[in-house]
XYZ file of C-alpha atoms in Angstrom:
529
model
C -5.544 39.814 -66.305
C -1.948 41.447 -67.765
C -3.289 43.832 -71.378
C -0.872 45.044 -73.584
C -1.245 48.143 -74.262
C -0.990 48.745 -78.121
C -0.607 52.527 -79.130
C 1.025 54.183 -82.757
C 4.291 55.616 -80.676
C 5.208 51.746 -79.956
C 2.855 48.801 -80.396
C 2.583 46.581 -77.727
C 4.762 48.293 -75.792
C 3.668 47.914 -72.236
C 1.955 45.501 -69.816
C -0.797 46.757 -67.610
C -1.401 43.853 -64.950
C -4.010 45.489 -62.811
C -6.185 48.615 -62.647
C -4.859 49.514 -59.575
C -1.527 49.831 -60.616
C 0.821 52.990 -59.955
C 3.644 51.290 -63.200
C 3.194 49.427 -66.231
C 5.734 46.951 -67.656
C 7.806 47.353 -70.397
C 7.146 44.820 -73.310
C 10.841 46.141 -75.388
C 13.119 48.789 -74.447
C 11.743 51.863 -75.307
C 13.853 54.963 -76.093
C 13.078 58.278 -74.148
C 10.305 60.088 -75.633
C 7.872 57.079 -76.487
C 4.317 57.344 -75.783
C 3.510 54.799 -74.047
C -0.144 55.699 -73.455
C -2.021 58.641 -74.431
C -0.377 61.379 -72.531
C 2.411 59.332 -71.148
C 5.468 60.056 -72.430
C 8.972 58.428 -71.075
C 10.988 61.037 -69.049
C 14.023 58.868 -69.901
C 14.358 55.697 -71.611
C 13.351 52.719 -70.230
C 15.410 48.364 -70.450
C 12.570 45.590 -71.120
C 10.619 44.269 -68.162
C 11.343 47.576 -66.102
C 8.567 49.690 -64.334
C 6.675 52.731 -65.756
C 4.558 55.117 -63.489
C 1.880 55.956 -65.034
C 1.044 58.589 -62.466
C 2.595 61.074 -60.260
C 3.523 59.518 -56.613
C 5.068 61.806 -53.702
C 8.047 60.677 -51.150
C 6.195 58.194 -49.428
C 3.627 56.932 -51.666
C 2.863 53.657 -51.862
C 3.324 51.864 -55.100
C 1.112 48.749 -56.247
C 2.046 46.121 -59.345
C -0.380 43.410 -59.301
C -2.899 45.559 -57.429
C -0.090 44.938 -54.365
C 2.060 47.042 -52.507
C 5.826 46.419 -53.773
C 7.229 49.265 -51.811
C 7.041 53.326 -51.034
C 8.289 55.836 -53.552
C 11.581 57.022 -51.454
C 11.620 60.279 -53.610
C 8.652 62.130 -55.802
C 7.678 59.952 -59.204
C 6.605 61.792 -62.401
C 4.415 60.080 -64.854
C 6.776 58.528 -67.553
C 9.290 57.982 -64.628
C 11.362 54.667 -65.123
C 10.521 53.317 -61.645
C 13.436 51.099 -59.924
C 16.237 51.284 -57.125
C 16.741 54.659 -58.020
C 13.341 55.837 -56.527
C 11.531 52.807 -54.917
C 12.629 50.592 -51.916
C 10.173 48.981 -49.041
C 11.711 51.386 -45.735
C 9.751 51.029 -42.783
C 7.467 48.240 -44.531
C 10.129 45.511 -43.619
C 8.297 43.910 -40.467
C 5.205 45.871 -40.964
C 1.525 45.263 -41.921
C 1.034 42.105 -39.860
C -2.533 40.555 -39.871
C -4.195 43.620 -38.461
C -2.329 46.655 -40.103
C -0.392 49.580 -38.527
C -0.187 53.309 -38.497
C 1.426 53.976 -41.860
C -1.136 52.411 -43.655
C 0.181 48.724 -44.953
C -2.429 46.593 -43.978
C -1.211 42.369 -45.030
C -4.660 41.200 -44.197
C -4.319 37.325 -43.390
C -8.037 36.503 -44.051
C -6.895 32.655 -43.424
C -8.853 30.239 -44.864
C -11.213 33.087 -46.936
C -10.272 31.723 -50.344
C -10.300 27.954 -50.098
C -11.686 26.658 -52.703
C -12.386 22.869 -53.252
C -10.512 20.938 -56.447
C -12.646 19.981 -59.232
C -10.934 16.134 -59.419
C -10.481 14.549 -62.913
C -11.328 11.415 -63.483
C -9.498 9.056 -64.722
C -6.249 11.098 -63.873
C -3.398 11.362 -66.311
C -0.867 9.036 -66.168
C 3.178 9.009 -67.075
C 5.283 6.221 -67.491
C 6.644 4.860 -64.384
C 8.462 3.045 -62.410
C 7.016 1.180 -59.472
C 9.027 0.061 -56.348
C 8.203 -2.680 -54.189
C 6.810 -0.463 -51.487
C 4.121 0.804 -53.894
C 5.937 4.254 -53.912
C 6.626 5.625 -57.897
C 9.659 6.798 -59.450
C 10.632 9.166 -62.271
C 14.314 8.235 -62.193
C 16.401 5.453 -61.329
C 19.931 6.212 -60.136
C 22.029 4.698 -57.532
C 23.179 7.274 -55.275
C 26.544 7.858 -53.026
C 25.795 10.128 -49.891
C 28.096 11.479 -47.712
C 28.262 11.978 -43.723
C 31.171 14.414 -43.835
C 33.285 16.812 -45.795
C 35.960 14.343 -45.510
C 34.593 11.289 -47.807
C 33.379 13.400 -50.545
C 37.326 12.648 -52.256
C 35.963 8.878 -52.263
C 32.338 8.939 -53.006
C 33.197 11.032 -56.451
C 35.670 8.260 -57.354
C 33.499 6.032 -56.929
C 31.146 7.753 -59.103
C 33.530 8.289 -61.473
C 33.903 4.607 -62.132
C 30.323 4.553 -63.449
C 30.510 7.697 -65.715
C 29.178 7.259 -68.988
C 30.874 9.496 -70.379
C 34.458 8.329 -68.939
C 33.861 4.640 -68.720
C 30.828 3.571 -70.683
C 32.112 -0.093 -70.345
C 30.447 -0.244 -66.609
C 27.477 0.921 -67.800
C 27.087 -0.711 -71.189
C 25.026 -3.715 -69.560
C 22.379 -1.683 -67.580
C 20.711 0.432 -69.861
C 17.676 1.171 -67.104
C 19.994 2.452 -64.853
C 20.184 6.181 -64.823
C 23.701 6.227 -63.925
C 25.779 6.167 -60.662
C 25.706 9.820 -58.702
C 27.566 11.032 -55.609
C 26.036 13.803 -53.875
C 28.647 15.637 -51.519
C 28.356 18.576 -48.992
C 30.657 20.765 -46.810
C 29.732 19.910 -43.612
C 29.026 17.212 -40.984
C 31.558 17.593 -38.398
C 32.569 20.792 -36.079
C 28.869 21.392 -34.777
C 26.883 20.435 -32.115
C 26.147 16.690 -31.457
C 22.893 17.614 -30.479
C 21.640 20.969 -32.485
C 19.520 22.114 -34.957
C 22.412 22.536 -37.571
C 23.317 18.581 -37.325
C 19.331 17.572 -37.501
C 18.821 19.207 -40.402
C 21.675 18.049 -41.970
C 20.416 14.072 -40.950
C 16.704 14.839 -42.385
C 18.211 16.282 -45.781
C 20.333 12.989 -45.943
C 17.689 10.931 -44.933
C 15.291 12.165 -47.029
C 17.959 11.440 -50.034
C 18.680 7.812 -48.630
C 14.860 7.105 -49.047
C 14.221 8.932 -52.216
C 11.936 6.531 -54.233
C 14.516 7.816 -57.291
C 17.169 5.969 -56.132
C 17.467 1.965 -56.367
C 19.863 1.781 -53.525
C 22.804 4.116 -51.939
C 25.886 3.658 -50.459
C 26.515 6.326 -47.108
C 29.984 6.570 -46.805
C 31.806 8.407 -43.775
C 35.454 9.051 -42.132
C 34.605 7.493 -39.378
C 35.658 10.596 -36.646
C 33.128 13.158 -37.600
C 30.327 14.436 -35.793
C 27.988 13.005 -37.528
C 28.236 9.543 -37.029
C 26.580 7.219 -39.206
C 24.825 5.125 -37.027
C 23.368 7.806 -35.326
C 22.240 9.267 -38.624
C 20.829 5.883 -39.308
C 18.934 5.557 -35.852
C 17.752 9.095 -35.674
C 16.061 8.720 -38.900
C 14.493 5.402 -38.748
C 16.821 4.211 -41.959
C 17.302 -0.001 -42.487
C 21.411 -0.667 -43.268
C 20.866 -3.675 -45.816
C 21.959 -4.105 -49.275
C 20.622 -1.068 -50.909
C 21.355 0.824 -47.573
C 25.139 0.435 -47.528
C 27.081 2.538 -44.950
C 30.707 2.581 -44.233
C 33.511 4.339 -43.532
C 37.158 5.140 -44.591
C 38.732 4.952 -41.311
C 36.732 1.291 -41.140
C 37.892 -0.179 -44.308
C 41.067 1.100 -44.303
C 41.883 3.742 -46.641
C 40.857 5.877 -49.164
C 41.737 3.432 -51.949
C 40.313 0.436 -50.299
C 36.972 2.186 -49.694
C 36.913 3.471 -53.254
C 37.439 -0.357 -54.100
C 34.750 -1.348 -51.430
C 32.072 1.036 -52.936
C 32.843 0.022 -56.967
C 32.524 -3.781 -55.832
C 29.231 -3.495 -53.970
C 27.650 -0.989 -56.569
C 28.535 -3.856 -59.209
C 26.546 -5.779 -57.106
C 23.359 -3.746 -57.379
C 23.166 -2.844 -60.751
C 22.296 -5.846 -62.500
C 18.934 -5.642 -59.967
C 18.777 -1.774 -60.373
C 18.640 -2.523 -64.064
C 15.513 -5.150 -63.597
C 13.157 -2.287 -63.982
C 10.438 -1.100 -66.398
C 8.140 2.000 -66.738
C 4.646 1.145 -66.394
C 1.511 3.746 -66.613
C 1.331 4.850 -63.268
C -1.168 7.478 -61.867
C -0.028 11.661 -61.712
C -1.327 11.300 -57.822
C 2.441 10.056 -57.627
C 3.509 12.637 -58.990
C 5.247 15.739 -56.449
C 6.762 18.647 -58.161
C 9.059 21.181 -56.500
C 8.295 24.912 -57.952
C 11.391 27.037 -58.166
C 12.346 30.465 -59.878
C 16.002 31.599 -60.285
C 17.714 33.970 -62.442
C 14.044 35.976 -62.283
C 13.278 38.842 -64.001
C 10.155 41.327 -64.501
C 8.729 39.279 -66.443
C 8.313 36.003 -63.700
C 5.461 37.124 -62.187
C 4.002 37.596 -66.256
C 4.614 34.694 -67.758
C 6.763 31.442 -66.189
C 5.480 31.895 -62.855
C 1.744 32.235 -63.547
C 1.656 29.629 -66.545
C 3.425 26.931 -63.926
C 0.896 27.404 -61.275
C -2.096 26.885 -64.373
C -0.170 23.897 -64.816
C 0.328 22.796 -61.408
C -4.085 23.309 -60.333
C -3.999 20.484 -63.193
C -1.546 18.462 -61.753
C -3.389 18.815 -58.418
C -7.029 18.089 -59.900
C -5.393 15.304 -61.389
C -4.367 14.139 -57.720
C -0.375 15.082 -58.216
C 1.296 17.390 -55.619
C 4.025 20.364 -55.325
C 5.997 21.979 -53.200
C 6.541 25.710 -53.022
C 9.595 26.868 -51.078
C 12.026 29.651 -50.524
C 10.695 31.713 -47.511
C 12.421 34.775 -48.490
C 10.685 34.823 -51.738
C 7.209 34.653 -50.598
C 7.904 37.791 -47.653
C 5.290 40.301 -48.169
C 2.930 38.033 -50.448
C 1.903 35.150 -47.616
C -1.097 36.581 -47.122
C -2.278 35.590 -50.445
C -1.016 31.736 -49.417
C -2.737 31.938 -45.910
C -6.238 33.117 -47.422
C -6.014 29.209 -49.316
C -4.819 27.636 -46.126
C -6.955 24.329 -45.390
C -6.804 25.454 -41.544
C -5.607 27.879 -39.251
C -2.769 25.752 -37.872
C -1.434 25.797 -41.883
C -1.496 29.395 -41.614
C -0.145 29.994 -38.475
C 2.985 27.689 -39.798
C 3.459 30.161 -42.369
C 3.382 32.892 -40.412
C 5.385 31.630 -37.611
C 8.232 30.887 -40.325
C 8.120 34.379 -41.911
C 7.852 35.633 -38.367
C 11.407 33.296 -37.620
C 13.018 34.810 -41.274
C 12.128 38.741 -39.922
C 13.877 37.750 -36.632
C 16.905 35.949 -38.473
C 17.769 39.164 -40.090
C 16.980 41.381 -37.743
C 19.814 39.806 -35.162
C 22.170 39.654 -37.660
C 21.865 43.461 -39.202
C 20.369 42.376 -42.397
C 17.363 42.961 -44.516
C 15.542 40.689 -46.474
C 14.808 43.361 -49.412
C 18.683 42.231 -49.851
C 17.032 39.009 -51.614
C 16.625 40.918 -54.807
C 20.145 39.701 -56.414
C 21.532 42.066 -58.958
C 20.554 39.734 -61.810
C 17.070 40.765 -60.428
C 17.611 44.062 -60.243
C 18.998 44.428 -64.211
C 15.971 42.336 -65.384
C 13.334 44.550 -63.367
C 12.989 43.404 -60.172
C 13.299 45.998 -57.642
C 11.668 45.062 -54.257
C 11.248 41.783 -52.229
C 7.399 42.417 -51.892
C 7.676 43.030 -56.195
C 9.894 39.823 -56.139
C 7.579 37.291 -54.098
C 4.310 38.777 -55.677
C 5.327 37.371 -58.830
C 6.989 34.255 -57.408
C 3.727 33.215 -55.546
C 2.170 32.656 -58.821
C 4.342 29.646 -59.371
C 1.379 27.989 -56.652
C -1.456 28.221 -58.848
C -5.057 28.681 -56.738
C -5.228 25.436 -55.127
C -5.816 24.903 -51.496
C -2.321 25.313 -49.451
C -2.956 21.763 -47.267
C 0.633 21.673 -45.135
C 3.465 23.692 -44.144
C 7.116 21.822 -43.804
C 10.285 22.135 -42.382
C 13.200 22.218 -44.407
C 13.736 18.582 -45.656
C 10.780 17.661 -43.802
C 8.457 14.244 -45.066
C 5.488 15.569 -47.183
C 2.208 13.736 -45.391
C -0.596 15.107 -47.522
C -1.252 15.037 -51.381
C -1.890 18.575 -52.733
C -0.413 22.384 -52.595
C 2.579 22.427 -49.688
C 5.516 25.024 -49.073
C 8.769 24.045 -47.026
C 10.524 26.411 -45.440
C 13.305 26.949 -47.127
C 16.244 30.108 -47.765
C 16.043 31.542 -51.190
C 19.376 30.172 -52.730
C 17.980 27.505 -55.144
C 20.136 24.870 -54.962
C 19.687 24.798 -50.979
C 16.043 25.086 -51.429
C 15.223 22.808 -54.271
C 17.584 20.341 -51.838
C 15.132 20.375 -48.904
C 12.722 19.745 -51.698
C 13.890 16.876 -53.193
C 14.478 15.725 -49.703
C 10.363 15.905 -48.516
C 10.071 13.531 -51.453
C 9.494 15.725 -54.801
C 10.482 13.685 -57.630
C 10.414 16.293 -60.779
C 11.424 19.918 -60.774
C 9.496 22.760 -62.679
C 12.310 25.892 -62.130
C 11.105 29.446 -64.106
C 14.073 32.011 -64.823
C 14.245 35.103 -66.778
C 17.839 35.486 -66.699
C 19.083 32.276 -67.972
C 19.940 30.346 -64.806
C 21.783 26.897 -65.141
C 20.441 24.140 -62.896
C 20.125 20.597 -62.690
C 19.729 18.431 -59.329
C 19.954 14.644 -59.384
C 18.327 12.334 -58.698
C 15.881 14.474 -60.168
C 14.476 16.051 -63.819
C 14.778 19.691 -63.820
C 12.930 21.522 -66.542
C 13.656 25.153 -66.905
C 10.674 27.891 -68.316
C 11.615 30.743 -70.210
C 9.915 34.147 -69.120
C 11.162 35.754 -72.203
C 11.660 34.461 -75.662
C 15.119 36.649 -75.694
C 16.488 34.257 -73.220
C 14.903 31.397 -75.145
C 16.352 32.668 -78.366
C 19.525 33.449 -76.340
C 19.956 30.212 -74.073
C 17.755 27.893 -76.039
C 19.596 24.414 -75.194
C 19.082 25.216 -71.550
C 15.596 26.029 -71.706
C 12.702 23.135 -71.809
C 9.956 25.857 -72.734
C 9.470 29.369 -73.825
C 6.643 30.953 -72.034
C 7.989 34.605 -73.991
C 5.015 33.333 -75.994
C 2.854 33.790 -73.787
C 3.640 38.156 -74.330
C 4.116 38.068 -77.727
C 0.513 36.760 -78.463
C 1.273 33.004 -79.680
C -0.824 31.537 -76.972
C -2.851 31.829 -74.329
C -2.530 31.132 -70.363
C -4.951 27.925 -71.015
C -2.677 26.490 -73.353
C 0.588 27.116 -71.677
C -0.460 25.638 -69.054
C -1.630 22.390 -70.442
C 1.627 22.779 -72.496
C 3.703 22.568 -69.142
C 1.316 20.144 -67.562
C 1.792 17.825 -70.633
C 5.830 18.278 -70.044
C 5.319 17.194 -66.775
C 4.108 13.603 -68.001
C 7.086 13.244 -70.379
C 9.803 14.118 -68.503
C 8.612 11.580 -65.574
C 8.011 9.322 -67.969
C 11.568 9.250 -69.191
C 12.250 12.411 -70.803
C 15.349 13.937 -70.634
C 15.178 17.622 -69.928
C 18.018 19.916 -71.041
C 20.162 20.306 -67.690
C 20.245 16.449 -67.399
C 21.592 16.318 -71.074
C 24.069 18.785 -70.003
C 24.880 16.817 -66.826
C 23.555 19.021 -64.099
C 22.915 17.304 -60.590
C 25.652 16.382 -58.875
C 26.881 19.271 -57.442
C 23.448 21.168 -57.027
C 23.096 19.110 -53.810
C 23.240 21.756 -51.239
C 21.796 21.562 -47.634
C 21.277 24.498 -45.698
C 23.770 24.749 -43.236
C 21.596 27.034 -40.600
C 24.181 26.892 -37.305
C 27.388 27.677 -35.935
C 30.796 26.088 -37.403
C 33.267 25.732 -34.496
């Protein structure tokens, strides 16, 4: 449980998160000099959401925030030290501390399976306004969507889109008010890869897993017609039906850039009088999958945002919802405290085995993955990957952890998973949308701006600077949360309750802005030749 620390130099000036802890938090910036606890007095001063020590640590020392080890002090620490890249980093921890320790003392102890604990169910669950497809599957959107095989039809599948825009030509649209609008989503790649690697499969699932998305009515799949990833293979490989509202084709086929642009505005004018023949119905939260995602974070994540989602999302779950955790590079060095709610050791052992594949992925190409901390990070507090993905663990609440996925991989079970996934939202919360999650929940404490369609993004404050600051890209302020105006409870319920609004219909601030379209980023893991 975070205190702040109230004392006559500065009131509430500080955080203490655990009793363990070698640093406090910084509430404010606080000018050289302050006492920040009885004896403690700032050596220097010290930017909001930094680190504190709060006692004396020698080269070497391990330093814990949360009770956890974030890193070693790399030279000696004074109490009142501002503790950052300056004098902390995690050295010879990267790799280290596997399930059964090692000489220097770092000990990640695995204990899989030691904190499962069963959900308390509601009943009746909560239920948002939906909308119901024929297949019995729900939706919190409906869009119809362009996808794209290759590089090389992305020119065609935006003017296509562009017929449809609102905001351009609000004559198309005029007549289908329950249509969400007409998106294309377009990537870089598809051709000069293997025919047969990992790279190309990956790509296929994401694309796939966008073709099916219960948020779309129908989509067009338009190609060149030379690349490497063929269309019909994609369609094969992934078990997809051509029909109606599975539409492929390509340019060399039809003849043309502007004939296919003409050949995808006639058969979306086909569709939409159908896509419009919708209506949202209640409809159960169990239908209900939620990607968790943090960008722009600061050190106030692991605080606030992060922490008051995952109180949120143990109500979503008890209410039979789902979410997805992701970004593999953001839990390193804070999986043990997802494999100790692992349903079974095979769940843990996929964990593992991923962050084992990560170390390995670095380690052959010279890097590190303490480089995850982006500077953003860095100038809001955040100084170490294990400091980073303490904090950004939170976002998972206490619920049991019931699957482990590949990137873009099918979700098969109803509760807490992660997907493997890099760190760089937009080719995270991809693979995300791609298992199936049909409403975003994205924390940042730098102000990040993010949308991804056909999807609702809402964005949580960690600070209410930034919500002050950034307020019409920000859905809630959980800055309250520090400066006393509610409790973890009630944030919680307050995110929960957003949760049911936005899928209901709700439009969160990055779709008012327009954000989606070019958010849609698969990870492109192989070799371009």
């Amino acid at each position: 449980m975070a205190l702040i620390e109230h004392t006559t130099e500065a009131p509430a000036s500080i955080i203490r998160l655990h009793e363990r802890d070698d640093v406090v938090i910084a509430r404010l910036p606080l000018p050289k000099g302050s006492e920040i606890l009885p004896g403690i007095v700032l050596t220097s001063a010290v930017p909001a959401a930094h680190k504190i020590a709060i006692r004396a640590l020698q080269p070497g020392d391990m330093v814990r925030r949360y009770g956890q080890i974030i890193g070693r002090a790399t030279r000696g620490i004074a109490s009142g030290d501002h503790v950052h890249v300056h004098n902390l980093g995690i050295g010879d921890l990267e790799g280290d501390g596997h399930e059964h320790g090692d000489a220097k003392g770092y000990v990640k102890d695995y204990a899989i399976g030691s904190e499962v604990t069963p959900v308390a169910r509601v009943s009746p669950a909560a239920t948002f306004l939906g909308i119901q497809r024929a297949d019995g599957r729900v939706a919190t959107r409906n869009y119809i969507g362009i996808l794209t095989s290759v590089n090389c039809s992305a020119t065609v599948a935006h003017a296509i889109a562009d017929h449809f825009r609102r905001d351009v030509h609000p004559e198309a649209m005029a007549p289908y008010p329950n249509v969400d609008g007409v998106v294309a989503l377009t990537h870089g790649v598809g051709c000069a890869v293997a025919a047969d690697g990992e790279a190309l499969e990956m790509l296929q699932r994401t694309l796939a897993g966008y073709a099916r998305h219960v948020n779309f009515a129908a989509v067009l799949v338009i190609g060149l017609g030379c690349e490497t990833n063929q269309i019909d293979t994609l369609i094969e490989s992934q078990g997809l039906e051509p029909g109606p509202k599975l539409h492929p084709f390509t340019i060399q086929q039809i003849g043309g850039t502007t004939k296919a642009i003409a050949e995808g505005i006639r058969h979306i004018e086909l569709l939409l009088a159908e896509a419009n023949q919708v209506e949202r119905t209640p409809c159960s939260v169990e239908h209900l999958r939620v990607a968790l995602q943090c960008g722009g974070s600061d050190g106030y994540s692991g605080i606030t945002a992060n922490p008051a989602l995952g109180a949120a999302v143990d109500r979503l779950i008890a209410h039979g919802g789902s979410a997805v955790l992701a970004e593999t590079p953001e839990v390193y060095g804070a999986e043990h405290l997802l494999t100790r709610r692992a349903v079974s050791p095979a769940v843990a052992h996929k964990l593992i085995e991923r962050i084992h594949w990560w170390e390995a992925f670095c380690r052959v190409r010279g890097a590190s993955l303490d480089n995850n901390p982006s500077a953003g990070n860095k100038a809001g507090g955040l100084t170490t990957i294990l400091e980073k993905s303490l904090g950004a663990v939170a976002k998972a609440g206490t619920t049991p952890l019931v699957e482990v996925l590949e990137y873009a991989e099918p979700m098969r079970e109803r509760g807490l998973a992660f997907m493997d996934s890099p760190g760089f939202d937009p080719v995270s919360v991809t693979g995300q949308v791609a298992s199936g999650c049909n409403l975003i929940a994205f924390t940042t404490g730098r102000g990040s701006a993010f949308g991804c369609a056909p999807v609702p993004s809402m964005k949580l404050s960690t600070n209410s600077a930034l919500w002050r600051h950034q307020s019409d890209d920000m859905d809630i302020n959980c800055g309250a949360l520090i400066d006393g105006d509610i409790d973890m409870e009630q944030l919680g319920e307050q995110i929960f309750q957003r949760f049911l609004t936005l899928a209901s219909g709700e439009r969160s601030r990055s779709e008012r802005h327009g954000y989606g379209q070019q958010e849609f980023v698969p990870w492109q893991i192989g070799v371009i030749t």
